[in-house]
């Protein structure tokens, strides 16, 4: 792909992570034939500045009934969404029978907090298992992709929405215009759409190349979102930095003139004029991380030290496949997601084992793939450190903690 999905401008590729599998396509050990691979590369539009995958995987192949990720498995993210839900309720307070829609609700997100407060709500997500779990937590849900058609269905059944919220979902949708079209149809005249997604400036600053996965079609900035929103009849009215998932930005869009534009938008646009050009040296920094990480793992193996992986995340697929890390360097990866346990990682086929395996016995080192949850994980695994274990990190560079 050489033309931008948002504005049809020229796209210049700046990072190629090579042949990659679908990041959440964990496999039974005996069923490895026919595994799907694609080239994982990112480019940036010279006109609107939107960073995007140049060869995306169809959404239906990633977000389906068996999609394994669960929002509620992280205590930190659960707390984040509970706080977010309270802010959303404040934003619609005073309106008669306010209605809030969450796009990409997974197994709950903000919905359980809204449900307990008696706020009328609806979650929309294509993963049937996840929405079933959300319903089990008291949420009202619709199993579907969010677009103009599903928005029309929701409006017909529920009436217009005062607020649409989405976390780590809008950047997953190749056809951004379809999301904005759905929001335009569903929102009240003064309604707002609030969404939080990975922030390109943070990815670049932290050399967080593992944020590049098949699911992340876009890497947003205030500059690129403002232009994408404008093309769909919306205005970017606020942004807020978030210290979750390795650095995100929360965007608020509304119809032009309905809400004042925050000074935070102007400040972000100015920062991006300095930060985003750093993408020119990004690929070289990523290559250095790859070479240093592989060299460290090989040395530890050759020295007879035990190393395992921690967190069979979507990000780990990017790291292991780009770096060529397989069972010879990591005998297994431990993960708390039951749906992944007993399977092997996409592409590199490293066994995924339950958390109990981590302490049976503790390894000398653990490669922390879930680095965005480092504080939560290290607090939970204090016994590992007490036993002399050490964490290997690779963001923003390779180091041992």
CSV table of N, CA, C and O in Angstrom, one decimal, residues 162-230:
chain,number,residue,atom,x,y,z
A,162,UNK,N,-25.4,10.1,24.0
A,162,UNK,CA,-24.8,11.3,24.5
A,162,UNK,C,-23.3,11.3,24.4
A,162,UNK,O,-22.6,12.3,24.2
A,163,UNK,N,-22.7,10.0,24.5
A,163,UNK,CA,-21.3,9.9,24.5
A,163,UNK,C,-20.9,8.5,24.0
A,163,UNK,O,-21.6,7.5,24.3
A,164,UNK,N,-19.9,8.5,23.1
A,164,UNK,CA,-19.3,7.2,22.7
A,164,UNK,C,-17.9,7.1,23.2
A,164,UNK,O,-17.1,8.1,23.1
A,165,UNK,N,-17.6,6.0,23.9
A,165,UNK,CA,-16.2,5.8,24.4
A,165,UNK,C,-15.6,4.6,23.7
A,165,UNK,O,-16.3,3.6,23.4
A,166,UNK,N,-14.3,4.6,23.5
A,166,UNK,CA,-13.6,3.5,23.0
A,166,UNK,C,-12.1,3.5,23.5
A,166,UNK,O,-11.5,4.5,23.5
A,167,UNK,N,-11.6,2.3,23.8
A,167,UNK,CA,-10.2,2.1,24.2
A,167,UNK,C,-9.6,1.1,23.4
A,167,UNK,O,-10.1,-0.1,23.3
A,168,UNK,N,-8.5,1.4,22.7
A,168,UNK,CA,-7.7,0.4,22.0
A,168,UNK,C,-8.5,-0.3,20.9
A,168,UNK,O,-8.4,-1.5,20.7
A,169,UNK,N,-9.3,0.5,20.3
A,169,UNK,CA,-10.2,-0.1,19.2
A,169,UNK,C,-10.2,0.7,18.0
A,169,UNK,O,-10.1,0.2,16.9
A,170,UNK,N,-10.4,2.0,18.1
A,170,UNK,CA,-10.5,2.9,16.9
A,170,UNK,C,-9.2,2.7,16.0
A,170,UNK,O,-9.3,2.6,14.8
A,171,UNK,N,-8.1,2.6,16.6
A,171,UNK,CA,-6.8,2.4,15.8
A,171,UNK,C,-6.8,1.1,15.1
A,171,UNK,O,-5.9,0.8,14.3
A,172,UNK,N,-7.7,0.1,15.5
A,172,UNK,CA,-7.7,-1.2,14.9
A,172,UNK,C,-8.5,-1.3,13.6
A,172,UNK,O,-8.5,-2.3,12.9
A,173,UNK,N,-9.3,-0.2,13.3
A,173,UNK,CA,-10.2,-0.3,12.2
A,173,UNK,C,-9.7,0.4,11.0
A,173,UNK,O,-9.4,1.6,11.0
A,174,UNK,N,-9.4,-0.4,9.9
A,174,UNK,CA,-8.8,0.2,8.7
A,174,UNK,C,-9.6,1.3,8.1
A,174,UNK,O,-9.1,2.4,7.7
A,175,UNK,N,-11.0,1.2,8.1
A,175,UNK,CA,-11.9,2.2,7.5
A,175,UNK,C,-12.3,3.1,8.6
A,175,UNK,O,-13.4,3.0,9.2
A,176,UNK,N,-11.4,4.1,8.9
A,176,UNK,CA,-11.7,5.1,10.0
A,176,UNK,C,-13.0,5.9,9.7
A,176,UNK,O,-13.8,6.2,10.6
A,177,UNK,N,-13.2,6.1,8.4
A,177,UNK,CA,-14.4,6.9,8.0
A,177,UNK,C,-15.7,6.2,8.4
A,177,UNK,O,-16.7,6.8,8.8
A,178,UNK,N,-15.7,4.8,8.4
A,178,UNK,CA,-16.9,4.1,8.8
A,178,UNK,C,-17.2,4.3,10.3
A,178,UNK,O,-18.3,4.3,10.7
A,179,UNK,N,-16.1,4.4,11.1
A,179,UNK,CA,-16.3,4.6,12.6
A,179,UNK,C,-16.9,6.0,12.8
A,179,UNK,O,-17.9,6.2,13.5
A,180,UNK,N,-16.3,7.0,12.1
A,180,UNK,CA,-16.9,8.4,12.3
A,180,UNK,C,-18.3,8.5,11.7
A,180,UNK,O,-19.1,9.2,12.2
A,181,UNK,N,-18.6,7.8,10.6
A,181,UNK,CA,-19.9,7.8,10.1
A,181,UNK,C,-20.9,7.2,11.1
A,181,UNK,O,-22.0,7.7,11.2
A,182,UNK,N,-20.5,6.1,11.7
A,182,UNK,CA,-21.4,5.5,12.8
A,182,UNK,C,-21.6,6.5,13.9
A,182,UNK,O,-22.7,6.6,14.4
A,183,UNK,N,-20.5,7.2,14.3
A,183,UNK,CA,-20.6,8.1,15.4
A,183,UNK,C,-21.5,9.3,15.0
A,183,UNK,O,-22.3,9.8,15.8
A,184,UNK,N,-21.4,9.7,13.8
A,184,UNK,CA,-22.2,10.9,13.3
A,184,UNK,C,-23.7,10.5,13.3
A,184,UNK,O,-24.5,11.3,13.7
A,185,UNK,N,-24.0,9.3,13.0
A,185,UNK,CA,-25.4,8.8,13.0
A,185,UNK,C,-25.9,8.6,14.4
A,185,UNK,O,-27.1,8.9,14.7
A,186,UNK,N,-25.1,8.2,15.3
A,186,UNK,CA,-25.6,7.8,16.6
A,186,UNK,C,-25.6,8.9,17.6
A,186,UNK,O,-26.5,9.0,18.5
A,187,UNK,N,-24.6,9.8,17.5
A,187,UNK,CA,-24.5,10.9,18.6
A,187,UNK,C,-25.6,11.9,18.5
A,187,UNK,O,-26.1,12.3,17.4
A,188,UNK,N,-26.0,12.5,19.7
A,188,UNK,CA,-26.8,13.7,19.7
A,188,UNK,C,-26.0,14.8,19.1
A,188,UNK,O,-24.8,14.7,18.9
A,189,UNK,N,-26.7,15.9,18.7
A,189,UNK,CA,-26.0,17.1,18.1
A,189,UNK,C,-24.8,17.5,18.9
A,189,UNK,O,-23.8,17.9,18.4
A,190,UNK,N,-24.9,17.5,20.2
A,190,UNK,CA,-23.8,18.0,21.1
A,190,UNK,C,-23.0,16.9,21.7
A,190,UNK,O,-22.2,17.1,22.6
A,191,UNK,N,-23.2,15.7,21.2
A,191,UNK,CA,-22.5,14.5,21.7
A,191,UNK,C,-21.0,14.5,21.4
A,191,UNK,O,-20.6,15.2,20.5
A,192,UNK,N,-20.3,13.7,22.1
A,192,UNK,CA,-18.9,13.6,21.9
A,192,UNK,C,-18.4,12.1,21.8
A,192,UNK,O,-19.1,11.2,22.4
A,193,UNK,N,-17.4,11.9,21.1
A,193,UNK,CA,-16.7,10.6,21.0
A,193,UNK,C,-15.4,10.7,21.6
A,193,UNK,O,-14.5,11.6,21.2
A,194,UNK,N,-15.1,9.9,22.6
A,194,UNK,CA,-13.8,9.9,23.3
A,194,UNK,C,-13.2,8.5,23.1
A,194,UNK,O,-13.8,7.5,23.3
A,195,UNK,N,-11.9,8.5,22.6
A,195,UNK,CA,-11.2,7.3,22.4
A,195,UNK,C,-9.7,7.4,22.7
A,195,UNK,O,-9.1,8.5,22.6
A,196,UNK,N,-9.2,6.3,23.3
A,196,UNK,CA,-7.8,6.3,23.7
A,196,UNK,C,-7.1,5.2,22.9
A,196,UNK,O,-7.6,4.1,22.9
A,197,UNK,N,-5.9,5.5,22.4
A,197,UNK,CA,-5.2,4.5,21.6
A,197,UNK,C,-3.7,4.8,21.7
A,197,UNK,O,-3.3,5.9,22.1
A,198,UNK,N,-2.8,3.9,21.2
A,198,UNK,CA,-1.4,4.1,21.2
A,198,UNK,C,-1.0,5.4,20.5
A,198,UNK,O,-1.5,5.7,19.5
A,199,UNK,N,0.0,6.1,21.1
A,199,UNK,CA,0.4,7.4,20.7
A,199,UNK,C,1.7,7.3,20.0
A,199,UNK,O,2.7,6.9,20.6
A,200,UNK,N,1.8,7.7,18.7
A,200,UNK,CA,3.0,7.6,17.9
A,200,UNK,C,4.2,8.2,18.6
A,200,UNK,O,5.3,7.7,18.6
A,201,UNK,N,4.0,9.4,19.2
A,201,UNK,CA,5.2,10.1,19.8
A,201,UNK,C,5.8,9.3,20.9
A,201,UNK,O,7.0,9.2,21.1
A,202,UNK,N,4.9,8.6,21.7
A,202,UNK,CA,5.4,7.7,22.8
A,202,UNK,C,6.1,6.5,22.2
A,202,UNK,O,7.2,6.0,22.8
A,203,UNK,N,5.6,5.9,21.2
A,203,UNK,CA,6.2,4.7,20.5
A,203,UNK,C,7.6,5.1,20.1
A,203,UNK,O,8.6,4.3,20.3
A,204,UNK,N,7.8,6.2,19.5
A,204,UNK,CA,9.1,6.7,19.0
A,204,UNK,C,10.0,7.0,20.1
A,204,UNK,O,11.2,6.6,20.1
A,205,UNK,N,9.5,7.7,21.1
A,205,UNK,CA,10.4,8.1,22.2
A,205,UNK,C,10.9,6.9,23.0
A,205,UNK,O,12.1,6.9,23.5
A,206,UNK,N,10.1,5.8,23.1
A,206,UNK,CA,10.5,4.7,23.9
A,206,UNK,C,11.1,3.5,23.1
A,206,UNK,O,11.4,2.5,23.6
A,207,UNK,N,11.2,3.7,21.8
A,207,UNK,CA,11.6,2.7,20.9
A,207,UNK,C,10.7,1.4,21.1
A,207,UNK,O,11.2,0.3,21.2
A,208,UNK,N,9.4,1.7,21.3
A,208,UNK,CA,8.5,0.6,21.7
A,208,UNK,C,8.0,-0.1,20.4
A,208,UNK,O,6.8,0.0,20.1
A,209,UNK,N,8.9,-0.7,19.7
A,209,UNK,CA,8.5,-1.3,18.4
A,209,UNK,C,7.5,-2.4,18.5
A,209,UNK,O,6.8,-2.8,17.6
A,210,UNK,N,7.4,-3.0,19.7
A,210,UNK,CA,6.5,-4.1,19.9
A,210,UNK,C,5.0,-3.6,20.0
A,210,UNK,O,4.1,-4.4,20.0
A,211,UNK,N,4.8,-2.3,20.0
A,211,UNK,CA,3.5,-1.8,19.8
A,211,UNK,C,3.0,-2.0,18.4
A,211,UNK,O,1.8,-1.9,18.2
A,212,UNK,N,3.9,-2.3,17.5
A,212,UNK,CA,3.5,-2.5,16.1
A,212,UNK,C,3.1,-4.0,16.0
A,212,UNK,O,3.9,-4.9,16.1
A,213,UNK,N,1.8,-4.2,15.9
A,213,UNK,CA,1.2,-5.6,15.8
A,213,UNK,C,0.1,-5.5,14.7
A,213,UNK,O,-0.2,-4.4,14.2
A,214,UNK,N,-0.4,-6.7,14.3
A,214,UNK,CA,-1.4,-6.7,13.2
A,214,UNK,C,-2.6,-5.9,13.6
A,214,UNK,O,-3.3,-5.3,12.8
A,215,UNK,N,-3.0,-5.9,14.9
A,215,UNK,CA,-4.2,-5.2,15.3
A,215,UNK,C,-4.1,-3.7,15.2
A,215,UNK,O,-5.1,-3.0,15.0
A,216,UNK,N,-2.9,-3.1,15.4
A,216,UNK,CA,-2.8,-1.7,15.4
A,216,UNK,C,-2.5,-1.2,14.0
A,216,UNK,O,-1.4,-1.0,13.5
A,217,UNK,N,-3.6,-0.9,13.3
A,217,UNK,CA,-3.6,-0.5,11.9
A,217,UNK,C,-3.0,0.9,11.9
A,217,UNK,O,-2.3,1.3,11.0
A,218,UNK,N,-3.3,1.8,12.9
A,218,UNK,CA,-2.9,3.2,12.9
A,218,UNK,C,-2.1,3.5,14.2
A,218,UNK,O,-2.4,2.8,15.3
A,219,UNK,N,-1.3,4.5,14.1
A,219,UNK,CA,-0.6,5.0,15.3
A,219,UNK,C,-0.9,6.5,15.3
A,219,UNK,O,-0.4,7.3,14.5
A,220,UNK,N,-1.8,6.9,16.2
A,220,UNK,CA,-2.4,8.3,16.1
A,220,UNK,C,-1.5,9.3,16.7
A,220,UNK,O,-0.7,9.1,17.6
A,221,UNK,N,-1.7,10.5,16.2
A,221,UNK,CA,-1.2,11.8,16.8
A,221,UNK,C,-2.3,12.7,16.8
A,221,UNK,O,-3.3,12.5,16.1
A,222,UNK,N,-2.2,13.8,17.5
A,222,UNK,CA,-3.2,14.9,17.5
A,222,UNK,C,-3.3,15.4,16.1
A,222,UNK,O,-4.4,15.7,15.6
A,223,UNK,N,-2.2,15.5,15.4
A,223,UNK,CA,-2.2,16.1,14.0
A,223,UNK,C,-3.0,15.2,13.1
A,223,UNK,O,-3.8,15.7,12.3
A,224,UNK,N,-2.7,13.9,13.1
A,224,UNK,CA,-3.4,13.0,12.2
A,224,UNK,C,-4.9,12.8,12.5
A,224,UNK,O,-5.7,12.7,11.7
A,225,UNK,N,-5.2,12.7,13.8
A,225,UNK,CA,-6.6,12.5,14.2
A,225,UNK,C,-7.4,13.8,13.9
A,225,UNK,O,-8.6,13.7,13.5
A,226,UNK,N,-6.8,15.0,14.1
A,226,UNK,CA,-7.5,16.2,13.8
A,226,UNK,C,-7.9,16.2,12.3
A,226,UNK,O,-9.1,16.5,11.9
A,227,UNK,N,-7.0,15.7,11.4
A,227,UNK,CA,-7.3,15.7,10.0
A,227,UNK,C,-8.3,14.6,9.7
A,227,UNK,O,-9.3,14.9,8.9
A,228,UNK,N,-8.2,13.5,10.2
A,228,UNK,CA,-9.2,12.4,10.0
A,228,UNK,C,-10.5,12.8,10.4
A,228,UNK,O,-11.5,12.5,9.8
A,229,UNK,N,-10.6,13.4,11.6
A,229,UNK,CA,-11.9,13.8,12.1
A,229,UNK,C,-12.5,14.9,11.2
A,229,UNK,O,-13.7,14.9,11.0
A,230,UNK,N,-11.7,15.9,10.8
A,230,UNK,CA,-12.2,16.9,10.0
A,230,UNK,C,-12.8,16.4,8.7
A,230,UNK,O,-13.9,16.9,8.2
